[in-house]
Short mmCIF file of C-alpha atoms and ligand atoms in Angstrom, two decimals:
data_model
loop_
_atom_site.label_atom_id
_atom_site.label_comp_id
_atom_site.label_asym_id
_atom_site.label_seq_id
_atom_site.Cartn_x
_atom_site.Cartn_y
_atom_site.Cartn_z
CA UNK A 1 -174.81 -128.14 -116.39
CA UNK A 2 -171.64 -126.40 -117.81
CA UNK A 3 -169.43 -124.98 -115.21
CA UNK A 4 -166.57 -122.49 -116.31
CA UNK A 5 -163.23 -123.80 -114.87
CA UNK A 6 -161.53 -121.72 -112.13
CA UNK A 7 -158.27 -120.24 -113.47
CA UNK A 8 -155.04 -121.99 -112.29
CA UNK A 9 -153.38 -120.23 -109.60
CA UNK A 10 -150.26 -122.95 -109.64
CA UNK A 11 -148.88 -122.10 -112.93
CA UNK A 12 -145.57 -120.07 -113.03
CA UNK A 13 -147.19 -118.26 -115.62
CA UNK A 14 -150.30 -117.77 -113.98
CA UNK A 15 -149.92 -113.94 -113.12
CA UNK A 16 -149.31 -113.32 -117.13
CA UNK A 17 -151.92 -112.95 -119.44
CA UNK A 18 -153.25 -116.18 -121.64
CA UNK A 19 -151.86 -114.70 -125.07
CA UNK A 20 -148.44 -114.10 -123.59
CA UNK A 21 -148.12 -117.06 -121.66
CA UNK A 22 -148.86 -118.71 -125.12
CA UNK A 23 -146.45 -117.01 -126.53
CA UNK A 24 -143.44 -117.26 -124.28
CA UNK A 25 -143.96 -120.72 -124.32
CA UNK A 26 -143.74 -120.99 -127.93
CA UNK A 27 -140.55 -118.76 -128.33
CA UNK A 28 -138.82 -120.78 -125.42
CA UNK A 29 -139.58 -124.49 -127.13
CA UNK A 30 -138.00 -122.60 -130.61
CA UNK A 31 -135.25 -120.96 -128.78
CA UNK A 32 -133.89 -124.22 -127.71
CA UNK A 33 -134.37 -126.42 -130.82
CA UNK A 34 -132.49 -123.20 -132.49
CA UNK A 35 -130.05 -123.97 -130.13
CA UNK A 36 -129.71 -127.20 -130.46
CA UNK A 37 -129.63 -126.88 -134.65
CA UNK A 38 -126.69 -124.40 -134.09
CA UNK A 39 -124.57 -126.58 -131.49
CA UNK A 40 -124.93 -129.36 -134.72
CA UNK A 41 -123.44 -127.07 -136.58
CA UNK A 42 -126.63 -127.25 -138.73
CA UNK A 43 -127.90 -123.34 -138.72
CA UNK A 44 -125.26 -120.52 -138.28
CA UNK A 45 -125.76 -118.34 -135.16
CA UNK A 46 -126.64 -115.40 -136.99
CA UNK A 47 -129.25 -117.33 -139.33
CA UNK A 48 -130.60 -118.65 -136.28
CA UNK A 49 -130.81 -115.56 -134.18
CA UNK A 50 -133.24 -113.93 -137.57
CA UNK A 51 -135.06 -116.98 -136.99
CA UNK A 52 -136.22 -116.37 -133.24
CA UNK A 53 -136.39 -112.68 -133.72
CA UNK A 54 -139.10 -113.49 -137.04
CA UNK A 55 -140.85 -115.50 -134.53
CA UNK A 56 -140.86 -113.43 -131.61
CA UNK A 57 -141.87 -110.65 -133.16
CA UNK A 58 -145.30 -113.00 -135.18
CA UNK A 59 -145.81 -114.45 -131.55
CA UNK A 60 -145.92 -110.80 -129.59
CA UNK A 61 -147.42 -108.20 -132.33
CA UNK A 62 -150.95 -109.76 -131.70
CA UNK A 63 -150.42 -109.53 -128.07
CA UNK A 64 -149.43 -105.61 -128.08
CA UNK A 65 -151.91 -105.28 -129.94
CA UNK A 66 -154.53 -106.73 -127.49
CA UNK A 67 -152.51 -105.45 -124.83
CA UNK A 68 -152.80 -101.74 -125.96
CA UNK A 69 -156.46 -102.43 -126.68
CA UNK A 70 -157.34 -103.19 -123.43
CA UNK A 71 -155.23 -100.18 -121.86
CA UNK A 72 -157.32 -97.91 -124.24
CA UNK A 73 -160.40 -99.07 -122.77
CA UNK A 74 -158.83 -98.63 -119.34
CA UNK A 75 -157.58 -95.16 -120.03
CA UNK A 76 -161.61 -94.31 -121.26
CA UNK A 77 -161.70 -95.63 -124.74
CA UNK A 78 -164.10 -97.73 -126.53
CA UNK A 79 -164.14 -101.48 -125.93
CA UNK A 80 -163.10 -103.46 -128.81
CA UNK A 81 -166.47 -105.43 -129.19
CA UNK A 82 -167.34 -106.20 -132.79
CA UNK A 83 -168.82 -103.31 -133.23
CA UNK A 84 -171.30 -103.04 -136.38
CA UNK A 85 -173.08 -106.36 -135.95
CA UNK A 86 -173.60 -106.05 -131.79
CA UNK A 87 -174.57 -101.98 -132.43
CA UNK A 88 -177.56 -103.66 -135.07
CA UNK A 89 -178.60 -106.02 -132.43
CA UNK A 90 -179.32 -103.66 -130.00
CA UNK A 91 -180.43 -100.83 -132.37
CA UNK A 92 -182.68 -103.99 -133.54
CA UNK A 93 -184.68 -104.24 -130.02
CA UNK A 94 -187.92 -103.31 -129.31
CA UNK A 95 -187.29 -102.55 -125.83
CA UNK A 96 -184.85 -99.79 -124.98
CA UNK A 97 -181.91 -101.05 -124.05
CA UNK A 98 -178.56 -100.58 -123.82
CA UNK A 99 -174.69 -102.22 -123.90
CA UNK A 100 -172.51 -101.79 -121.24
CA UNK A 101 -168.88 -102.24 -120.63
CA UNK A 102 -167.16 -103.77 -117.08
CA UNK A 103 -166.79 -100.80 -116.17
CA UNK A 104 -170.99 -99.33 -117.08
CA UNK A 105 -169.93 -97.20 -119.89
CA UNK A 106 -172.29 -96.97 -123.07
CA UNK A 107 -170.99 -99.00 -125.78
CA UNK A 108 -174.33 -99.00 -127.76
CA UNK A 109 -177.88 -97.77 -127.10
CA UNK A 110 -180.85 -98.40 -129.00
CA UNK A 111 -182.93 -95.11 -129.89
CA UNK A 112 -185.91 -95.94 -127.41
CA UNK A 113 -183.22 -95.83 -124.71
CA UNK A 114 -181.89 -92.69 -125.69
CA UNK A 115 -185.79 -91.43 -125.95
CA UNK A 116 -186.60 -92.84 -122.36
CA UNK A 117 -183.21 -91.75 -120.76
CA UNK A 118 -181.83 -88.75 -122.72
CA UNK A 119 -178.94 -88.41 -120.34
CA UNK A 120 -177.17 -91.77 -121.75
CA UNK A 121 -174.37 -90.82 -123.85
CA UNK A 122 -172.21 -93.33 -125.67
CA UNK A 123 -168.99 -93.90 -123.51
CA UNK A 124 -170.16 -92.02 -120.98
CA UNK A 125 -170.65 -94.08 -117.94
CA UNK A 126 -174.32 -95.31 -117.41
CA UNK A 127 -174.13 -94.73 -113.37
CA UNK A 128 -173.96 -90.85 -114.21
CA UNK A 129 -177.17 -90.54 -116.51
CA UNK A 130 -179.58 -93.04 -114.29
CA UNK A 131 -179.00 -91.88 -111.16
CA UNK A 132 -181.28 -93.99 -108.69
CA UNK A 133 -179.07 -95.06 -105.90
CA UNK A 134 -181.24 -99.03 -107.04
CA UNK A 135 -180.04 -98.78 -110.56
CA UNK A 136 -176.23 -98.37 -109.37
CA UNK A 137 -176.33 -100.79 -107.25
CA UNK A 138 -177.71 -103.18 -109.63
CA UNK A 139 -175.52 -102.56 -111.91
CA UNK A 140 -172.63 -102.78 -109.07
CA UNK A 141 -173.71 -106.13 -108.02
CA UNK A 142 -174.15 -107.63 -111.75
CA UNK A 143 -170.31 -106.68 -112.99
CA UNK A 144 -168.95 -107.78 -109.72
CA UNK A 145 -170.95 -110.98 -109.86
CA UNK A 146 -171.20 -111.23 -113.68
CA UNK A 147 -175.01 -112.75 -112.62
CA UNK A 148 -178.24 -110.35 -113.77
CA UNK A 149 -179.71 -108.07 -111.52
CA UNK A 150 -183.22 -106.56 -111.47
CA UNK A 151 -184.54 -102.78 -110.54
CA UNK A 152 -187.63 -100.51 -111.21
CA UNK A 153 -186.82 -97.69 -113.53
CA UNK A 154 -189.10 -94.48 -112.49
CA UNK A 155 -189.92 -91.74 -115.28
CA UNK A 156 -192.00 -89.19 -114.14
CA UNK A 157 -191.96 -87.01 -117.17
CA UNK A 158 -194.31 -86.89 -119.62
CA UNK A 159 -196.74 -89.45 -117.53
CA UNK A 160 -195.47 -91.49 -114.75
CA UNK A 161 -194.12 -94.85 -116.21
CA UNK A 162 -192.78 -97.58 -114.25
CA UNK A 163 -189.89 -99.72 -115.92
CA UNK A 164 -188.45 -103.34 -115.12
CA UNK A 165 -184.56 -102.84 -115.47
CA UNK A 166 -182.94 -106.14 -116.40
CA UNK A 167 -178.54 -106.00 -116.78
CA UNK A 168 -177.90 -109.19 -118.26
CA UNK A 169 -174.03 -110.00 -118.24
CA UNK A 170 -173.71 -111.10 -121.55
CA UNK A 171 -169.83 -112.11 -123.76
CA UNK A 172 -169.37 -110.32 -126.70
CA UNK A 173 -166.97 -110.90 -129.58
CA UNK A 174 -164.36 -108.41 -129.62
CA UNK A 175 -162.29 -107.49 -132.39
CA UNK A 176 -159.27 -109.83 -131.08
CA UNK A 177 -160.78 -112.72 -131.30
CA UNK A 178 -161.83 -113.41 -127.77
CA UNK A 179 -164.66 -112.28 -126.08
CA UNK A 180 -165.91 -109.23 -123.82
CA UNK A 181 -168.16 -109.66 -120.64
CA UNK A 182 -170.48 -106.88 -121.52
CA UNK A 183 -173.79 -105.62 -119.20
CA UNK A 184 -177.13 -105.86 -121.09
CA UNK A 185 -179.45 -103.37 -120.01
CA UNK A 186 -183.25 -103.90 -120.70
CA UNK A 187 -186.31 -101.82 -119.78
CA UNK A 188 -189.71 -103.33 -120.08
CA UNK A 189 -192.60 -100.83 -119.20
CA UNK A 190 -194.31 -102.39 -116.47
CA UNK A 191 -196.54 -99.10 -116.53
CA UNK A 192 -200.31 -100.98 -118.09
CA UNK A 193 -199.38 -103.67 -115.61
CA UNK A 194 -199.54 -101.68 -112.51
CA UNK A 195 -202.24 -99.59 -113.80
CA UNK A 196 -204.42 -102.75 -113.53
CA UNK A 197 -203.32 -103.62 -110.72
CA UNK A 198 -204.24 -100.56 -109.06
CA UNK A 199 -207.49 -100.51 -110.15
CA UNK A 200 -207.80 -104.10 -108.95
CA UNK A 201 -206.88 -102.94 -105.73
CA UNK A 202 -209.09 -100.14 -105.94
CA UNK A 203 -211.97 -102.26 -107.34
CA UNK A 204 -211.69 -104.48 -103.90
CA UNK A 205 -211.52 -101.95 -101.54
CA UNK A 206 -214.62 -100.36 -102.66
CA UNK A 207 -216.75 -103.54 -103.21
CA UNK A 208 -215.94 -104.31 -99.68
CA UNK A 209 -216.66 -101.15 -97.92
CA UNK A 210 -220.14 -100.93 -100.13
CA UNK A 211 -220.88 -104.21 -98.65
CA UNK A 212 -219.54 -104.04 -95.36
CA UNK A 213 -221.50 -100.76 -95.01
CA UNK A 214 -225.00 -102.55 -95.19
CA UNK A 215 -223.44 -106.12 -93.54
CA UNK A 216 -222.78 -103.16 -90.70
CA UNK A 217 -226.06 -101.63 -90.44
CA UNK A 218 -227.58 -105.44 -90.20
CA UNK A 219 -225.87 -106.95 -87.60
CA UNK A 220 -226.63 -103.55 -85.69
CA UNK A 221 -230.11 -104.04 -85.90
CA UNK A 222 -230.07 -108.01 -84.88
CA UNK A 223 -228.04 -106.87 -81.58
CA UNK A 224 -230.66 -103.86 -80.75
CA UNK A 225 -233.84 -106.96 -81.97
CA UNK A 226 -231.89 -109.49 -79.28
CA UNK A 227 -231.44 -106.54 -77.00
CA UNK A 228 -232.90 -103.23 -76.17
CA UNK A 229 -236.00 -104.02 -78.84
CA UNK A 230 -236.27 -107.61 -77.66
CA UNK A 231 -239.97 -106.80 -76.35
CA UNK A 232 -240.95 -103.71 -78.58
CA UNK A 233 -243.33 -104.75 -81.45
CA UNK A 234 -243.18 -101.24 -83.45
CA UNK A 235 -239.55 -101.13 -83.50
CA UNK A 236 -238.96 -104.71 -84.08
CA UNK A 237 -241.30 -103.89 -87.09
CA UNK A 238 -239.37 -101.02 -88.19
CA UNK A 239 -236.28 -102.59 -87.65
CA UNK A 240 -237.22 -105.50 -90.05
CA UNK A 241 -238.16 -103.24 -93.24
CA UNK A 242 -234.71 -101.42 -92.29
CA UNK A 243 -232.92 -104.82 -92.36
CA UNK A 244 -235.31 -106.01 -95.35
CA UNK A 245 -233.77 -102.54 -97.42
CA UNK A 246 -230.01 -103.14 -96.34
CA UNK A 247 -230.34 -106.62 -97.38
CA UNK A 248 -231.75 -106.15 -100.72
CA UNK A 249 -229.00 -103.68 -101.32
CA UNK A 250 -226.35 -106.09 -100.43
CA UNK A 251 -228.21 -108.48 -102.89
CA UNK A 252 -228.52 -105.87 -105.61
CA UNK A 253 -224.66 -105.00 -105.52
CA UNK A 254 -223.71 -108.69 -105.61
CA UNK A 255 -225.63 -108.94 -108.81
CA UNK A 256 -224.26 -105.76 -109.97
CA UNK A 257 -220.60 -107.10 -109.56
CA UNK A 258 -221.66 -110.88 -110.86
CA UNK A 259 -223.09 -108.69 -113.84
CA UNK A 260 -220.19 -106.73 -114.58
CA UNK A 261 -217.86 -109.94 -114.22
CA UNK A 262 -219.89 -111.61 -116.36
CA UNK A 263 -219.82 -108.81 -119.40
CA UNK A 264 -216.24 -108.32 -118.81
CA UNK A 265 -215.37 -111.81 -119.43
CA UNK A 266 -217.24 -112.19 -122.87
CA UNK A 267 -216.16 -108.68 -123.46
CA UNK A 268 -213.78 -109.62 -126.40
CA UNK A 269 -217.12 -112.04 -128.07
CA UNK A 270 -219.77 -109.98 -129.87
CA UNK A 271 -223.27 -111.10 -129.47
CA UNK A 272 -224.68 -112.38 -132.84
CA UNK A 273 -227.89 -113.25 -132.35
CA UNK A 274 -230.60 -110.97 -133.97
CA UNK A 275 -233.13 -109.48 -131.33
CA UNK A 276 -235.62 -106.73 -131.45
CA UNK A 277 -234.64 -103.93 -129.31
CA UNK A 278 -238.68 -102.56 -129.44
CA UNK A 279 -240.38 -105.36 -127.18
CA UNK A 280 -237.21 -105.54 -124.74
CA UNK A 281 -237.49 -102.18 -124.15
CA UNK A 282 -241.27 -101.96 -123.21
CA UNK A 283 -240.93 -104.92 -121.26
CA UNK A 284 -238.72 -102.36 -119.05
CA UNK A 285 -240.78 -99.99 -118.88
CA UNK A 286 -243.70 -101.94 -117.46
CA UNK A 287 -241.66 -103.48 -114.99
CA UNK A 288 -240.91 -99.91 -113.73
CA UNK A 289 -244.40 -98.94 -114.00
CA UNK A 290 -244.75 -99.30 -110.42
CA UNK A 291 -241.65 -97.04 -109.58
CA UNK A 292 -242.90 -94.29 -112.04
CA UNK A 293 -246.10 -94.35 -110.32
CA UNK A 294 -244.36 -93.96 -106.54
CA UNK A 295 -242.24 -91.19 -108.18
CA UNK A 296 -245.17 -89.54 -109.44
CA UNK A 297 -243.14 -89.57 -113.34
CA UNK A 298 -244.99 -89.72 -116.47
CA UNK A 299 -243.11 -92.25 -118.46
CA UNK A 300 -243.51 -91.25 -122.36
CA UNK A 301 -242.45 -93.96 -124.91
CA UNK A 302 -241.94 -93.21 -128.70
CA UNK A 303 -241.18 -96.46 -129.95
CA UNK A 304 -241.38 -97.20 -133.95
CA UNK A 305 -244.43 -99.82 -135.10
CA UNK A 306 -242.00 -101.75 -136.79
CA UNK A 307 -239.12 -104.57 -135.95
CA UNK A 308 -235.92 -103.04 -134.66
CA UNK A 309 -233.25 -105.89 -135.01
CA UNK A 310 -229.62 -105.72 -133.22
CA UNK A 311 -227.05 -108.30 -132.93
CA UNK A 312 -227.54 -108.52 -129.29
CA UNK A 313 -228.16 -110.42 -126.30
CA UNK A 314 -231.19 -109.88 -124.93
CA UNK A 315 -230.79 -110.57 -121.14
CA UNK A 316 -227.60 -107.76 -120.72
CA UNK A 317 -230.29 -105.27 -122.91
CA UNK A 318 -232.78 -105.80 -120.26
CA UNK A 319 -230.27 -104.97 -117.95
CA UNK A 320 -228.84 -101.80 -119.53
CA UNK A 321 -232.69 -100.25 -120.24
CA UNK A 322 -233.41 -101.37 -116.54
CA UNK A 323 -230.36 -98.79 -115.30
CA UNK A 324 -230.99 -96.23 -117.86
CA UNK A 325 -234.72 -95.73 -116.88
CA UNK A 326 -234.63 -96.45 -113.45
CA UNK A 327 -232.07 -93.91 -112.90
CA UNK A 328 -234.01 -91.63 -114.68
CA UNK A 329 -237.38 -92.19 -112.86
CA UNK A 330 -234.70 -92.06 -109.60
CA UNK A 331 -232.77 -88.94 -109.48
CA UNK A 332 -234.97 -87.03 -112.31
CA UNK A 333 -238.26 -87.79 -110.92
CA UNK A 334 -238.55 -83.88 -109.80
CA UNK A 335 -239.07 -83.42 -113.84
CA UNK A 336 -242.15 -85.86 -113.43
CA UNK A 337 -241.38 -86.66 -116.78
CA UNK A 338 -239.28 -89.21 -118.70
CA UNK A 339 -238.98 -89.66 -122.28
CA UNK A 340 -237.92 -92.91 -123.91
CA UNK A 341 -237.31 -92.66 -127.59
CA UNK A 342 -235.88 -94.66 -130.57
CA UNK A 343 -234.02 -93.35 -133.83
CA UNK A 344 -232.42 -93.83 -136.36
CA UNK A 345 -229.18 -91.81 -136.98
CA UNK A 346 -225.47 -91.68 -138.44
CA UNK A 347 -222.39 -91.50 -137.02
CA UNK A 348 -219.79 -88.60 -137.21
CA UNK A 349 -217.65 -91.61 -139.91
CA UNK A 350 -221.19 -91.75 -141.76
CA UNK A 351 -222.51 -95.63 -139.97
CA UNK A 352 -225.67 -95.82 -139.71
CA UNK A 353 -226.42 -96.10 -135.78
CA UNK A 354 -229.79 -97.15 -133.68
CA UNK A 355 -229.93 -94.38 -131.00
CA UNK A 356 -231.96 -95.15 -128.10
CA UNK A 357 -232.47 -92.22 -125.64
CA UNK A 358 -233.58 -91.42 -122.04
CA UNK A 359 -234.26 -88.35 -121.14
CA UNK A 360 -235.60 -86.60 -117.98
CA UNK A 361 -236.34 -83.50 -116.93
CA UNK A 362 -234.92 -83.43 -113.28
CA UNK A 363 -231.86 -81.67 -111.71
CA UNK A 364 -229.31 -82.48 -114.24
CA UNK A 365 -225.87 -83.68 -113.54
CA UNK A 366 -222.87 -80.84 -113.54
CA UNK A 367 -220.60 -80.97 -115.94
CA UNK A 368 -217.23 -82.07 -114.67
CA UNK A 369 -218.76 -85.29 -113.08
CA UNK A 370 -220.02 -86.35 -116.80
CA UNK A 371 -216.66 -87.72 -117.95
CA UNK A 372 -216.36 -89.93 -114.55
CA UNK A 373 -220.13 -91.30 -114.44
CA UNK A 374 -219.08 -94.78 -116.11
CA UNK A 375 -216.27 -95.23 -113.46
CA UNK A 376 -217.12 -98.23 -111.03
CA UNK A 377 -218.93 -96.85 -107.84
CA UNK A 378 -218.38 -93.48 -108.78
CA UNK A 379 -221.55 -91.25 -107.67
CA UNK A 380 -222.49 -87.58 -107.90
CA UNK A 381 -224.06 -88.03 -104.25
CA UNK A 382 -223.14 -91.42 -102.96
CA UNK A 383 -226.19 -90.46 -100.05
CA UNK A 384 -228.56 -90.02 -102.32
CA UNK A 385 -227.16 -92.64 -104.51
CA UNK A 386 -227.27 -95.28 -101.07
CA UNK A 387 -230.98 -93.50 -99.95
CA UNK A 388 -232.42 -94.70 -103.81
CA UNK A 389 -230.96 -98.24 -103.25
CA UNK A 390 -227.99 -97.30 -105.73
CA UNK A 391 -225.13 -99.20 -106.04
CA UNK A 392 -222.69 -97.01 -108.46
CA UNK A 393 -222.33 -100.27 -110.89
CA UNK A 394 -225.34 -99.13 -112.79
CA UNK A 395 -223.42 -96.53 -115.59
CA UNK A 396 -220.40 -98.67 -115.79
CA UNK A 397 -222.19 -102.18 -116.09
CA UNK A 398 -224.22 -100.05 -119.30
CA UNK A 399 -220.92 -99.05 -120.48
CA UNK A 400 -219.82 -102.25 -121.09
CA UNK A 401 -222.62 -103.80 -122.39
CA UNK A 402 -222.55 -101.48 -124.99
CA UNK A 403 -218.77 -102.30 -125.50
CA UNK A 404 -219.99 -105.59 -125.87
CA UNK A 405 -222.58 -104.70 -128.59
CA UNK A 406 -219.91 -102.24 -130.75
CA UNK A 407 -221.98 -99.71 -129.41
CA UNK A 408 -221.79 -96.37 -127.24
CA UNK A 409 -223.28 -94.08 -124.39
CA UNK A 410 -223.64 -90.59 -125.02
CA UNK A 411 -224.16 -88.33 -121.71
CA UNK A 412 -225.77 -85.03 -122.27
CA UNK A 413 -227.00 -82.45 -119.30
CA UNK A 414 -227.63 -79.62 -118.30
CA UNK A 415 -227.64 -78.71 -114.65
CA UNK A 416 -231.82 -77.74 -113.59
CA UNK A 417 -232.51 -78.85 -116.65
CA UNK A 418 -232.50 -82.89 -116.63
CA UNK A 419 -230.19 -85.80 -118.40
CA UNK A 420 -229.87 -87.18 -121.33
CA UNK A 421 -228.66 -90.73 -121.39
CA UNK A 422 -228.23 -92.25 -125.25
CA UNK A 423 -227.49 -95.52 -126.02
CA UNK A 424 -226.43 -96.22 -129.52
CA UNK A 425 -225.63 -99.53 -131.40
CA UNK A 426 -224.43 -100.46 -134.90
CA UNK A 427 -226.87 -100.79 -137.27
CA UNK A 428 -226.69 -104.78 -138.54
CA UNK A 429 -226.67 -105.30 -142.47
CA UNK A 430 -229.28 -107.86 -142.78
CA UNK A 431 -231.94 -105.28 -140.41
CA UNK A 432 -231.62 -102.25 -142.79
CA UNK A 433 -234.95 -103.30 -144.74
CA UNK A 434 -236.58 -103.46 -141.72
CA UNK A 435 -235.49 -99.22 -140.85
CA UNK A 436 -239.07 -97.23 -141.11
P1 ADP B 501 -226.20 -95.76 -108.90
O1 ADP B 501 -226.31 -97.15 -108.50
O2 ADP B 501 -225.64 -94.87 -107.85
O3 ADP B 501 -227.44 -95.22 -109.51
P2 ADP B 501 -225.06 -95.46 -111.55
O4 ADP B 501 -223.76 -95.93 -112.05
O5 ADP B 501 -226.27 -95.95 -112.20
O6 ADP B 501 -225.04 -95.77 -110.01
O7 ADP B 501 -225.06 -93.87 -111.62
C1 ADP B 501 -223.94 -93.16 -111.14
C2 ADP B 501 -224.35 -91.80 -110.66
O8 ADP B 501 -224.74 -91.00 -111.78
C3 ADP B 501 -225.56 -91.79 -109.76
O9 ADP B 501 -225.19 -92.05 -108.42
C4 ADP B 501 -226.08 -90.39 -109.93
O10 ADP B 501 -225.34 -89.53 -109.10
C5 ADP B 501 -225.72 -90.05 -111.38
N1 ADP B 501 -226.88 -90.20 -112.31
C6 ADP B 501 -227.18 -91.28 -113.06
N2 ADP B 501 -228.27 -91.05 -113.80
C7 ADP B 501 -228.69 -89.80 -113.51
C8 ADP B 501 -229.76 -88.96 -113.96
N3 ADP B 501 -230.65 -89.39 -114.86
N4 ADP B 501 -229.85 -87.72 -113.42
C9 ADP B 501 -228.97 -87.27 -112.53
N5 ADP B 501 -227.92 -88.00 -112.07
C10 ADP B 501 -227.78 -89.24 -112.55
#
């Protein structure tokens, strides 16, 4: 590992800077061989003294010149960094960011810093135009310790957006020949990041309240069974279906969320096997027969003779008719009618789509809960959701099926006057013949 050498502290020179201590060296090792030449007898005084005053001055113009360079930047100029070629490097960064001198004045900012912090003005100090008490003292810490420093950049306007500040000490030529410890600012937008992370955390809390609801209602009933109820055939008996329904809830909403998982993870790999849509979806609608008939709902199916292909996979289609209908023959069943239909149609861009639609005739569904409907456990009436066995995955595991298959969900109601739930995929090239 390189390690930068501590600066002598012993030298007599040591309190002068490098370039003059160079120099004075030099004009003192001349000086006395000048001597010397002239106590020969070989150089005349006055030759020699325009000798060491040539040489003085080539050993202390460069020095001024650094010298007054450096009192500039003191006295608020610009630091002598090599200006053009550092300026494209940070005007070439994706990121914003921004170069700093010692001191945290703007040397150079890229123009997705000066969108994201309009207040940074070139030579104006950066301390002033990001106020956040963490930023300063960041910034602080990394000139004083020349080692980087980290801190969370807030911007509230437009949207909320949260920012990972890195200042990066970083040397940079300057126009002497030497270099520059400059600050390196960098923002990274964290903001997608902790978006996901919030809905992580939001995901978790509500799969473990909707389980811990039922898990709560069953261990109530075994300690009232052991108990109270211990001797009491009719309740024991009443108890058990209770217990029977909480369980097969639990069940239901561990499937849901193995579902979803599932679809998720081969989100980003389209199906490609060809399957008729026509036979999966009666095959739903007879397993449901038995609900329609406790609902008292006429289910009405207008499916086309002919073969309906779909690059698809045929177990998450089960699954997406199964929600579609069932929550039809659930919270529309008032309508005592459901219509399942299949078409044909074209998309606003002109593809030809395969629509498949549900609709019922029940209460409807108000308008400003339409655009939330395919959020995870989201519920117009989480009662009546829990009383029909719901578990709120239902919309959002149909959702991204149809991701899955290219396709989408269209969501039409009007309140007293039933749903409309469409699901439409891309029409595949090879099944066009096959269209009626
Ligand atoms: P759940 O398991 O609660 O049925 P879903 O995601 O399938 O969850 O549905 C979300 C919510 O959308 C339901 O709780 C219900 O409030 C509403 N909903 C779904 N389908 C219909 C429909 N056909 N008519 C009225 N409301 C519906």
């Amino acid at each position: 590992m390189a390690v930068e050498a501590p600066p002598s502290s012993s030298s007599f020179f040591s309190p002068w800077p490098d370039r003059l201590r160079h120099s004075a060296i030099v004009l003192l090792v001349a000086g006395l061989a000048l001597s010397v030449l002239v106590a020969l007898g070989e150089l005349s005084p006055l030759r020699a003294g325009v000798v060491f005053a040539l040489m003085a001055a080539a050993a202390l113009v460069p020095w001024r010149l650094h010298h007054a360079a450096i009192s500039r930047e003191d006295r608020g100029g610009t630091v002598p960094v090599e200006a053009p070629a550092v300026a494209a490097v940070v005007a070439g960064m994706p990121d914003p960011a921004v170069l700093l001198d010692r001191a945290g004045r703007v040397i150079h900012l890229n123009a997705a810093a000066a969108q994201l912090a309009p207040a940074l003005r070139k030579n104006e100090l950066a301390q002033f135009a990001l106020r956040s008490p963490e930023i300063i003292t960041a910034l602080r810490e990394a000139i004083a310790t020349t080692e980087p420093r980290r801190a969370t950049y807030l911007d509230h306007v437009p949207v909320d957006r949260w920012m990972e500040l890195m200042i990066t000490p970083v040397p940079v030529p300057t126009a002497f020949g030497g270099t520059e410890k400059c600050m390196l600012m960098t923002f990274h937008d964290q903001t997608p990041l902790r978006r996901v992370e919030e809905m992580r955390a939001d995901f978790v809390a509500n799969a473990s309240h909707e389980l811990r609801t039922p898990l709560a209602a069953l261990s109530g009933f075994i300690d009232t069974l052991q108990g109270p109820a211990k001797d009491d055939p009719k309740a024991r008996d009443r108890f058990l279906a209770i217990m029977h329904a909480q369980a097969t809830r639990m069940a239901r909403l561990i499937d849901d969320l193995l579902s979803l998982s599932r679809v998720e993870l081969s989100a980003h790999v389209r199906p490609d096997t060809l399957v008729d849509l026509v036979p999966i979806i009666r095959q739903v609608a007879d397993g449901l027969e038995p609900l329609a008939r406790e609902r008292q709902v006429v289910v009405e199916i207008n499916l086309p003779e002919t073969l309906v292909m779909i690059a698809g996979d045929r177990e998450e289609l089960l699954r997406l008719f199964e929600n579609l209908i069932e929550n039809a023959l659930k919270y529309g069943a008032s309508g005592g009618k459901v219509i399942v239909s299949l078409s044909w149609a074209t998309t606003g861009e002109g593809t030809p789509e395969i629509r498949v639609m549900v609709r019922d005739f029940g209460p409807g569904i108000a308008p400003e809960h339409l655009p939330r409907l395919t959020e995870r456990f989201y519920r117009v009436d989480v009662g009546d959701s829990r009383s029909q066995g719901g578990t709120g995955l239902g919309l959002s595991l149909v959702k991204h099926i149809l991701n899955r298959h290219r396709g989408r969900l269209l969501i039409e109601s009007v309140p007293k006057n039933g749903a409309t739930f469409t699901a439409c995929f891309p029409q595949p090239k090879s099944a066009h013949s096959t269209q009626s």
